[in-house]
């Protein structure tokens, strides 16, 4: 019934529109007709964001690395591997949307993973992509003294962002039962510096984050040098897990704050877009208001 109703209304609208065109001897303005504005479609926006990322592949660009070398020799099930591919694709997207994107390098990519990028998710790997996807090892691309491995198992906190350092994010799947500190072990074996996000000091919790979440956090940190603001990308599900079995009201308020203010919120795309545009000061102000709220209505 709804389909028939839509078809009927569409037919009536088409008849009225054709009648108006015949009777109106003047120029007709509107979408699909004459307009003083250009229609900017989605491919045009994608081209703009892609170019913002591509232009960073110059001397002034700041590299960041997603290393997939840990996949070598690992037998991963289909869904786990698909999840990793989605994280990599989201990393490319969130990076190019940043105000000043990183020079993103995805290294140690094997043929199977490249094939999944190209076919499984209809992602065409081309030379004009907003990132560098290569089978080359990052140790052969950058000097070791500039590398910093980011690992949740490290005991060293990353206190601030250093533009002279090249941060390496491990492409690791932590959904398996035999989780191991692969990134930290590699850093110690190779004599490379390592660090973790100071989540406990700023949020009061620790968590293993997705690759795209790490890239988003590093982009915010590069722009603001504000850890509290940069960690707004931590998914609210980690705060929800902390609320279970806890009567501490601050835990519930922190969950609400991240749920309503995170750029990756699931509330709606409009809310996520608005949250993405917040400055560090605006974010702190809104976060403080939620933490001091006395009801759910006041939070909204």
Coordinates of N, CA, C and O in Angstrom, one line a residue, residues 170-232:
X170 N 50.2 -0.8 15.1 CA 50.2 -2.2 14.6 C 48.9 -2.6 14.1 O 47.8 -2.4 14.8
X171 N 48.8 -3.2 13.0 CA 47.6 -3.8 12.4 C 47.4 -5.2 13.0 O 47.6 -6.2 12.4
X172 N 46.9 -5.2 14.3 CA 46.7 -6.4 15.0 C 45.2 -6.6 15.3 O 44.5 -5.7 15.6
X173 N 44.8 -7.9 15.2 CA 43.5 -8.3 15.6 C 43.5 -8.8 17.0 O 44.1 -9.8 17.3
X174 N 42.8 -8.1 17.9 CA 42.8 -8.5 19.3 C 41.6 -9.3 19.7 O 41.2 -9.4 20.9
X175 N 40.9 -9.9 18.7 CA 39.7 -10.6 19.0 C 39.9 -12.1 19.1 O 39.0 -12.9 19.2
X176 N 41.2 -12.5 19.1 CA 41.5 -13.9 19.3 C 41.8 -14.2 20.7 O 42.0 -13.3 21.6
X177 N 41.8 -15.5 21.1 CA 42.0 -15.8 22.5 C 43.4 -15.8 22.9 O 43.7 -15.6 24.1
X178 N 44.3 -15.9 22.0 CA 45.8 -15.9 22.4 C 46.4 -14.5 22.1 O 47.4 -14.4 21.4
X179 N 45.8 -13.5 22.8 CA 46.3 -12.1 22.6 C 47.8 -12.0 23.2 O 48.0 -12.5 24.3
X180 N 48.7 -11.4 22.4 CA 50.1 -11.3 22.8 C 50.5 -9.9 22.5 O 50.0 -9.2 21.6
X181 N 51.5 -9.4 23.3 CA 52.0 -8.0 23.1 C 53.0 -7.9 22.0 O 54.2 -7.7 22.2
X182 N 52.5 -8.1 20.8 CA 53.3 -8.2 19.6 C 54.1 -6.9 19.3 O 55.3 -6.9 19.0
X183 N 53.4 -5.8 19.4 CA 54.0 -4.5 19.1 C 55.1 -4.2 20.1 O 56.2 -3.7 19.7
X184 N 54.8 -4.4 21.4 CA 55.8 -4.1 22.4 C 57.0 -5.0 22.3 O 58.1 -4.6 22.4
X185 N 56.8 -6.3 22.0 CA 57.9 -7.2 21.8 C 58.7 -6.8 20.7 O 60.0 -6.9 20.8
X186 N 58.1 -6.4 19.6 CA 58.9 -6.0 18.4 C 59.7 -4.8 18.7 O 60.9 -4.7 18.3
X187 N 59.1 -3.8 19.4 CA 59.9 -2.6 19.8 C 61.1 -2.9 20.6 O 62.2 -2.3 20.4
X188 N 60.9 -3.8 21.6 CA 62.1 -4.1 22.5 C 63.1 -4.9 21.7 O 64.3 -4.7 21.9
X189 N 62.7 -5.8 20.8 CA 63.6 -6.6 20.1 C 64.5 -5.7 19.1 O 65.7 -6.0 18.9
X190 N 63.8 -4.7 18.5 CA 64.5 -3.8 17.5 C 65.1 -2.6 18.2 O 65.8 -1.8 17.4
X191 N 64.9 -2.4 19.5 CA 65.5 -1.2 20.1 C 64.8 0.1 19.7 O 65.5 1.1 19.6
X192 N 63.5 0.0 19.4 CA 62.8 1.2 19.0 C 61.9 1.7 20.2 O 61.4 0.9 21.0
X193 N 61.8 3.0 20.3 CA 60.9 3.6 21.3 C 59.5 3.1 21.2 O 59.0 2.8 20.1
X194 N 58.8 3.1 22.4 CA 57.4 2.7 22.4 C 56.7 3.5 23.4 O 57.3 4.0 24.4
X195 N 55.4 3.6 23.3 CA 54.6 4.4 24.2 C 53.1 3.9 24.1 O 52.7 3.3 23.1
X196 N 52.3 4.3 25.1 CA 50.9 4.0 25.1 C 50.1 5.3 25.3 O 50.7 6.4 25.7
X197 N 48.8 5.3 24.9 CA 48.0 6.5 25.2 C 47.7 6.6 26.7 O 47.4 5.6 27.3
X198 N 47.8 7.8 27.3 CA 47.6 8.0 28.7 C 46.1 8.0 29.0 O 45.5 8.9 29.5
X199 N 45.4 6.8 28.8 CA 44.0 6.7 29.0 C 43.6 6.7 30.5 O 42.6 7.3 30.9
X200 N 44.4 6.0 31.3 CA 44.0 5.9 32.7 C 44.1 7.2 33.4 O 43.2 7.5 34.2
X201 N 45.1 8.1 33.1 CA 45.2 9.4 33.7 C 44.1 10.3 33.3 O 43.6 11.1 34.0
X202 N 43.6 10.2 32.0 CA 42.6 11.1 31.5 C 41.2 10.6 31.5 O 40.3 11.4 31.7
X203 N 41.0 9.3 31.4 CA 39.7 8.8 31.4 C 39.4 7.8 32.5 O 38.2 7.5 32.8
X204 N 40.4 7.3 33.2 CA 40.2 6.4 34.3 C 40.0 5.0 33.9 O 39.4 4.2 34.6
X205 N 40.3 4.6 32.6 CA 40.2 3.3 32.1 C 41.2 3.0 31.1 O 41.9 3.9 30.6
X206 N 41.4 1.7 30.8 CA 42.3 1.3 29.7 C 41.5 0.4 28.7 O 40.6 -0.3 29.1
X207 N 41.9 0.4 27.5 CA 41.2 -0.4 26.5 C 42.1 -0.5 25.2 O 43.0 0.3 25.0
X208 N 41.9 -1.6 24.5 CA 42.5 -1.9 23.3 C 41.7 -1.3 22.2 O 40.5 -1.6 22.0
X209 N 42.2 -0.3 21.4 CA 41.5 0.5 20.5 C 41.7 0.0 19.1 O 42.7 -0.6 18.7
X210 N 40.7 0.2 18.2 CA 40.8 -0.1 16.8 C 41.8 0.8 16.1 O 42.2 1.9 16.6
X211 N 42.3 0.4 15.0 CA 43.3 1.1 14.2 C 42.7 2.5 13.8 O 43.4 3.5 14.0
X212 N 41.5 2.6 13.3 CA 41.0 3.9 12.9 C 40.8 4.8 14.1 O 40.9 6.0 13.9
X213 N 40.5 4.3 15.3 CA 40.3 5.1 16.5 C 41.7 5.7 16.8 O 41.8 6.9 17.2
X214 N 42.7 4.9 16.7 CA 44.1 5.4 17.0 C 44.5 6.5 16.0 O 45.1 7.5 16.4
X215 N 44.2 6.4 14.8 CA 44.5 7.4 13.8 C 43.7 8.7 14.1 O 44.3 9.8 14.0
X216 N 42.5 8.6 14.4 CA 41.7 9.7 14.8 C 42.2 10.5 16.0 O 42.3 11.7 16.0
X217 N 42.6 9.7 17.0 CA 43.2 10.3 18.2 C 44.5 11.0 17.9 O 44.7 12.2 18.4
X218 N 45.3 10.4 17.1 CA 46.6 11.1 16.8 C 46.4 12.3 15.9 O 47.1 13.3 16.1
X219 N 45.4 12.3 15.1 CA 45.1 13.6 14.3 C 44.7 14.7 15.2 O 45.1 15.8 15.0
X220 N 43.8 14.4 16.2 CA 43.4 15.4 17.1 C 44.6 15.9 18.0 O 44.7 17.1 18.3
X221 N 45.4 14.9 18.4 CA 46.5 15.3 19.3 C 47.5 16.2 18.5 O 48.1 17.1 19.1
X222 N 47.7 15.9 17.2 CA 48.6 16.7 16.4 C 48.1 18.1 16.3 O 49.0 19.1 16.3
X223 N 46.8 18.3 16.3 CA 46.3 19.7 16.2 C 46.2 20.4 17.5 O 46.3 21.6 17.5
X224 N 45.9 19.7 18.6 CA 45.6 20.3 19.8 C 46.6 20.2 21.0 O 46.6 21.0 21.9
X225 N 47.4 19.1 20.9 CA 48.3 18.7 22.1 C 47.4 18.6 23.4 O 47.9 18.9 24.4
X226 N 46.2 18.2 23.2 CA 45.3 18.1 24.3 C 44.8 16.6 24.4 O 44.0 16.2 23.6
X227 N 45.3 15.9 25.4 CA 44.9 14.5 25.5 C 43.5 14.2 25.8 O 42.8 13.3 25.3
X228 N 42.9 15.0 26.7 CA 41.5 14.8 27.1 C 40.6 15.0 25.9 O 39.7 14.3 25.7
X229 N 40.9 16.0 25.1 CA 40.1 16.3 23.9 C 40.3 15.2 22.9 O 39.4 14.7 22.2
X230 N 41.6 14.8 22.7 CA 41.9 13.8 21.6 C 41.2 12.4 21.9 O 40.9 11.7 21.0
X231 N 41.1 12.1 23.2 CA 40.5 10.8 23.6 C 39.0 10.8 23.5 O 38.4 9.8 23.9
X232 N 38.4 11.8 22.9 CA 37.0 11.8 22.7 C 36.6 10.7 21.7 O 35.4 10.3 21.7

